[in-house]
Short mmCIF file of C-alpha atoms in Angstrom, two decimals:
data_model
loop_
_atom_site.label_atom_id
_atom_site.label_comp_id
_atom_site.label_asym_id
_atom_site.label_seq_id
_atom_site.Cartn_x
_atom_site.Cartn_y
_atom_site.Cartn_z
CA UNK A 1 7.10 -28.40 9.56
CA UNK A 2 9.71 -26.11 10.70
CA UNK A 3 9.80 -22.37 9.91
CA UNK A 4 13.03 -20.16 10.18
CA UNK A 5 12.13 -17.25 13.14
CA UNK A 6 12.17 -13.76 12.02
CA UNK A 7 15.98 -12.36 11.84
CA UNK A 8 17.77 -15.66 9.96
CA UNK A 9 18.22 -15.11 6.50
CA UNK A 10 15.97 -16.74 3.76
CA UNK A 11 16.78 -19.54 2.30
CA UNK A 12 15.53 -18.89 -1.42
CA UNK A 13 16.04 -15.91 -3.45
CA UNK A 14 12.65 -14.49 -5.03
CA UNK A 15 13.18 -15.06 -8.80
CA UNK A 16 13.34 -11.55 -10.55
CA UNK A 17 10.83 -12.85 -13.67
CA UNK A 18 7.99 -13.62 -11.10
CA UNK A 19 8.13 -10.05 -9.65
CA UNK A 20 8.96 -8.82 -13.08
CA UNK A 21 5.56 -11.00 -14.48
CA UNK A 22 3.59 -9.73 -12.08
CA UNK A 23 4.61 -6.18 -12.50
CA UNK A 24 3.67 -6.29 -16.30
CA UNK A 25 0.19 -8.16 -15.40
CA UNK A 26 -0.06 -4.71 -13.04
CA UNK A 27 0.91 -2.19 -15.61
CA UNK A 28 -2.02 -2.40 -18.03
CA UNK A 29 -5.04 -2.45 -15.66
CA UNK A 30 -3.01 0.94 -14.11
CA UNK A 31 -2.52 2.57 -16.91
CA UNK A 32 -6.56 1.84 -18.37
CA UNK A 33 -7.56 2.79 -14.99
CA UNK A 34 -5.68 6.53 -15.37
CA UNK A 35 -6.78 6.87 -18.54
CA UNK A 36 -10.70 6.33 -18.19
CA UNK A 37 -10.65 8.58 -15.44
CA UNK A 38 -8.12 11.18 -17.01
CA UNK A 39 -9.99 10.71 -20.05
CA UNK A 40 -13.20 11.12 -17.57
CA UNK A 41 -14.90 8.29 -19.11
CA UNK A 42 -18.83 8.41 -18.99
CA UNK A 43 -19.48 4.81 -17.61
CA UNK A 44 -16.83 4.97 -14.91
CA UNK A 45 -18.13 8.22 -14.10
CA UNK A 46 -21.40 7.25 -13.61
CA UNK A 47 -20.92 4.03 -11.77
CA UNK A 48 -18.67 6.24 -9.26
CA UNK A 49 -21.02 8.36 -8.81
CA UNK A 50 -23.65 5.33 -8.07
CA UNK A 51 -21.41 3.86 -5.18
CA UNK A 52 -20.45 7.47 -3.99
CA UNK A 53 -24.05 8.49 -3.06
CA UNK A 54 -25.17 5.37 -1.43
CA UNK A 55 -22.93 5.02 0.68
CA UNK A 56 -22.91 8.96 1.40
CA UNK A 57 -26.44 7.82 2.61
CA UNK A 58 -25.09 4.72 5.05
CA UNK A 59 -22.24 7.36 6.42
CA UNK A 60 -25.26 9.99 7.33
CA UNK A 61 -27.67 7.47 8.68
CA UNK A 62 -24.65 5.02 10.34
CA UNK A 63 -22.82 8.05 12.62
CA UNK A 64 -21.55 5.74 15.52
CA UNK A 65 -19.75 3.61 12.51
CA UNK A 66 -18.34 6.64 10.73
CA UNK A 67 -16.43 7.63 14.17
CA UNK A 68 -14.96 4.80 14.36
CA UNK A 69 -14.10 4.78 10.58
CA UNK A 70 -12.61 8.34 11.12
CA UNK A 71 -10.20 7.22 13.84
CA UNK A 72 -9.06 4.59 11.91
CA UNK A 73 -8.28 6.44 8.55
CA UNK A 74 -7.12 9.56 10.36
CA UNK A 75 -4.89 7.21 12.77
CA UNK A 76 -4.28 4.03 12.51
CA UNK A 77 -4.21 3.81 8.71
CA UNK A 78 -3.15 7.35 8.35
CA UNK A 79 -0.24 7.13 5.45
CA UNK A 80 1.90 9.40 8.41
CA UNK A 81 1.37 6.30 10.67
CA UNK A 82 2.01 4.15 7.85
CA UNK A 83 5.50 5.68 6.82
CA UNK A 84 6.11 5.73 10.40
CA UNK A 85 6.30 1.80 10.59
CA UNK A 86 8.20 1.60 7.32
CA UNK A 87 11.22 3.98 9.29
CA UNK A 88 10.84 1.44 12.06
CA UNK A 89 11.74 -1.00 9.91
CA UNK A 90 14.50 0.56 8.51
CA UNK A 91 15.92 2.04 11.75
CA UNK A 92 15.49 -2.23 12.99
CA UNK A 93 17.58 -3.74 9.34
CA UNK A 94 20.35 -1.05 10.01
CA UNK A 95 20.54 -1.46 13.73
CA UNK A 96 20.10 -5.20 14.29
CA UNK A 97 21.51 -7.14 10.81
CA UNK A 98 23.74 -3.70 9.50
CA UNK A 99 21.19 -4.49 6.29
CA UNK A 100 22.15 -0.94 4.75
CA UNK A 101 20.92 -1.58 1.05
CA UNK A 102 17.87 -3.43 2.10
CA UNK A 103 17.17 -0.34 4.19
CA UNK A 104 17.95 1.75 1.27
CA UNK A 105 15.30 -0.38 -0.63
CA UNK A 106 12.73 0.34 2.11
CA UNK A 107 13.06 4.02 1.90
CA UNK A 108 13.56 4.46 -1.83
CA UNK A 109 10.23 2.37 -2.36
CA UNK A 110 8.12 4.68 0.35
CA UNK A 111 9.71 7.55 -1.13
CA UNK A 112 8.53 6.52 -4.49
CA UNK A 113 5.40 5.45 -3.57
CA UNK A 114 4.49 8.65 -2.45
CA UNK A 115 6.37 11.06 -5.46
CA UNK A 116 4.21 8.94 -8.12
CA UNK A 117 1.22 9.49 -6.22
CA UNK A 118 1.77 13.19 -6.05
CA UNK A 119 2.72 13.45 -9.49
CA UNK A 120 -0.44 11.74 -10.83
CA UNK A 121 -2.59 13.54 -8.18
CA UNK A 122 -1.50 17.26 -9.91
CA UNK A 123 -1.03 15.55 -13.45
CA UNK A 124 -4.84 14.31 -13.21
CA UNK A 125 -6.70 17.34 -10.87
CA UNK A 126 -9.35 14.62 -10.59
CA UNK A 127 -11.85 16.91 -8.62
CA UNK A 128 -13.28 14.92 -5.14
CA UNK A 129 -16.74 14.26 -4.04
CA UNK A 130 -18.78 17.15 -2.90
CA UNK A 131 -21.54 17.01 -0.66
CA UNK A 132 -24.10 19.32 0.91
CA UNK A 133 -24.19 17.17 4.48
CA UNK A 134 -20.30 16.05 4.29
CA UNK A 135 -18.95 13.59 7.14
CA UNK A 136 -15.24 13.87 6.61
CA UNK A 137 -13.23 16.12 4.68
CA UNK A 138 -10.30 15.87 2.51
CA UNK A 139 -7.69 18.29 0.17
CA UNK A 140 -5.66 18.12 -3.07
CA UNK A 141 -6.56 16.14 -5.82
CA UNK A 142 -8.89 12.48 -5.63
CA UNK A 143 -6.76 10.10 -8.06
CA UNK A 144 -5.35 8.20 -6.40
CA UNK A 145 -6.17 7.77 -2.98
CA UNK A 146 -3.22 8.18 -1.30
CA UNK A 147 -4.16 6.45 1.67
CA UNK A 148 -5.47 3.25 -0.24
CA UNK A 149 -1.38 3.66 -2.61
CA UNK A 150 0.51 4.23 1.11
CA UNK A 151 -1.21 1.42 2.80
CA UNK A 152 -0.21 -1.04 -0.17
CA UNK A 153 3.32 0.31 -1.10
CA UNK A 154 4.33 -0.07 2.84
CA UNK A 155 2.36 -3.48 3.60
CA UNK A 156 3.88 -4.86 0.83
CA UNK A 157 7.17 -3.86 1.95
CA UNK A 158 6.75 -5.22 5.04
CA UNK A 159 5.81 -8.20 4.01
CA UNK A 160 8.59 -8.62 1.32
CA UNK A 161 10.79 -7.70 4.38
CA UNK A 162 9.51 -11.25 6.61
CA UNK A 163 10.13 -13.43 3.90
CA UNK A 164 13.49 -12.46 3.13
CA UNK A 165 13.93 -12.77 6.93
CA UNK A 166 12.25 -16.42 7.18
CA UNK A 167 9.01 -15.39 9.15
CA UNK A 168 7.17 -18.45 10.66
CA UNK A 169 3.74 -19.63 9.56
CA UNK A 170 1.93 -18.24 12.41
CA UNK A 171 3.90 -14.64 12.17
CA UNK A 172 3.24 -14.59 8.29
CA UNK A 173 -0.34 -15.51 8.32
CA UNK A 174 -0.72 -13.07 10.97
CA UNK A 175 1.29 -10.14 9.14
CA UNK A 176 -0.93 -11.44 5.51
CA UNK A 177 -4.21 -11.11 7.54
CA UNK A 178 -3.57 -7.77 9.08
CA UNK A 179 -1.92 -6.26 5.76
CA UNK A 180 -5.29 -7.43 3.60
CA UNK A 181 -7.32 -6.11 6.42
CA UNK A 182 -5.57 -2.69 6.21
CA UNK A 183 -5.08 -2.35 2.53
CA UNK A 184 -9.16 -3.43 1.73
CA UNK A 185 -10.08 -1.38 4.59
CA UNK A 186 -8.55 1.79 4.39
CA UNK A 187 -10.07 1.95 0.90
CA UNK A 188 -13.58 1.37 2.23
CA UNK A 189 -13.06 4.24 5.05
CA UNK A 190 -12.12 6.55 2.54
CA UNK A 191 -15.42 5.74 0.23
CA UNK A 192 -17.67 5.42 3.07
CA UNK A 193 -16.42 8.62 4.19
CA UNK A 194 -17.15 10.67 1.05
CA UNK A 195 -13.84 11.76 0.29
CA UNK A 196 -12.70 9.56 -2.66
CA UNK A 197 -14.46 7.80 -5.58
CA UNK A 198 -14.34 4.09 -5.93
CA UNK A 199 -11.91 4.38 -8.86
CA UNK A 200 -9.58 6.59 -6.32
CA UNK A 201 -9.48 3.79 -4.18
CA UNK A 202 -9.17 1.36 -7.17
CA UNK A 203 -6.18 3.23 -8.95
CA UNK A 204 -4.26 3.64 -5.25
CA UNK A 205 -4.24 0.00 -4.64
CA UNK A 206 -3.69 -1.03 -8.51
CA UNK A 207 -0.39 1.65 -8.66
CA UNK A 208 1.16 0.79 -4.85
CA UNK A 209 1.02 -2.89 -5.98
CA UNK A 210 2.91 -2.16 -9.17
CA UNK A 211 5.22 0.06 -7.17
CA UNK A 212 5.88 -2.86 -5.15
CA UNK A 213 6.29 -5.53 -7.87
CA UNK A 214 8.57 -2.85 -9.27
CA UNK A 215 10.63 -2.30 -6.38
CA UNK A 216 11.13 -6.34 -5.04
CA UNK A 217 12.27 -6.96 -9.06
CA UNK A 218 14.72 -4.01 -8.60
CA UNK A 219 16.00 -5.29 -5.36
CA UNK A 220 16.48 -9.02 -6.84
CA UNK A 221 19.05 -7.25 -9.66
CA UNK A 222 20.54 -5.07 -7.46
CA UNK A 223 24.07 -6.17 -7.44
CA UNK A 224 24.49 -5.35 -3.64
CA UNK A 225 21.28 -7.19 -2.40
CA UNK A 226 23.13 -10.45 -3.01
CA UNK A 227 26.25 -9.93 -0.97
CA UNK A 228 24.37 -8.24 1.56
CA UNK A 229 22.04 -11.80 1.64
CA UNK A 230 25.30 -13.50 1.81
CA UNK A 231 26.58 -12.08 5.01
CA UNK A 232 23.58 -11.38 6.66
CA UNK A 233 24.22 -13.47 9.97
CA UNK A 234 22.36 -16.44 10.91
CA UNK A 235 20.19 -17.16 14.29
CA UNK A 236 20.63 -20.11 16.62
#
């Protein structure tokens, strides 16, 4: 079955209620997430602290696998290196299809993504893990992680951004595998690592998805996103 290439224009328009749906279905597990640990809820606590210390142990006795889980949360998965590929993208929509509010969209999601995770990061002063043989270290606030949030704000901006283009089967299954790869796996560096609790990792996945559902309703009202899918040319 055929698949449009990347750069023709899709040929359905997301319906806002299924963004808006799963936005909602977001909200409440985000919110009783901030709260338990704002609230610094004994059982959540506890269980943290459970995960936290084993694999503290794994990270001290596994050193060849901590390098390489350094490099890839200090690099590749980096939310600098992230936000990096989201400007690519937005540098590509402006200079290729003159896409100027989906562009906007881009950057006004990113830039949310990371506000909101700066705001709850002071509003919450959720203190990180400390240990006496650390591996890795981290500063400001734990909750959330912002490297689990950036990772899912900009992969699922990305991946908003092929379907409205018409990405093939084999691009989009690639693009899914490598955007649940970073996403799951960015949160484990940062546990394994000793830097962030669980629920860090947890809340920053749970709050960039919302951000996301959020954003792609936004951008399926937005009065200029229409016009803008209109005219957006079409490929041979």
């Amino acid at each position: 079955m055929y698949s449009a290439p990347v750069g023709s224009p899709s040929r359905t328009r997301g319906h806002p209620r299924t963004a808006a749906r799963t936005a909602a279905a977001l909200a409440l597990p985000s919110v009783l997430l901030l709260l338990l640990v704002a609230s610094s809820w004994h059982p959540l606590l506890a269980l943290d602290g459970d995960i936290a210390r084993t694999t503290h142990t794994w990270a001290v006795g596994h050193p060849s696998v901590t390098h390489v889980f350094r490099i890839l949360t200090d690099w590749v998965w980096d939310p600098l290196t992230l936000r990096a590929v989201c400007g690519a993208a937005t540098i590509w929509l402006v200079w290729r299809h003159s896409a100027w509010w989906l562009a906007l969209w881009v950057v006004a999601t990113c830039a949310l993504g990371t506000g909101l995770q700066q705001g709850v990061k002071s509003a919450v002063g959720r203190e990180r893990p400390v240990w006496t043989d650390p591996v890795d270290s981290a500063h400001y606030a734990a909750f959330p992680s912002g490297h689990a949030m950036t990772a899912t704000v900009v992969c699922g901006v990305l991946l908003r951004l092929l379907l409205l283009y018409g990405a093939g089967r084999a691009l989009w299954r690639t693009a899914l595998t490598l955007a649940v790869l970073s996403v799951v796996g960015v949160g484990l560096t940062r546990v394994w690592l000793g830097v962030h609790w669980p629920s860090d990792v947890v809340g920053g996945w749970l709050i960039g998805a919302l951000i996301v559902a959020l954003a792609v309703t936004s951008y399926e009202r937005w009065p200029g996103s229409g016009q803008e899918r209109a005219t957006r040319p079409r490929t041979p």
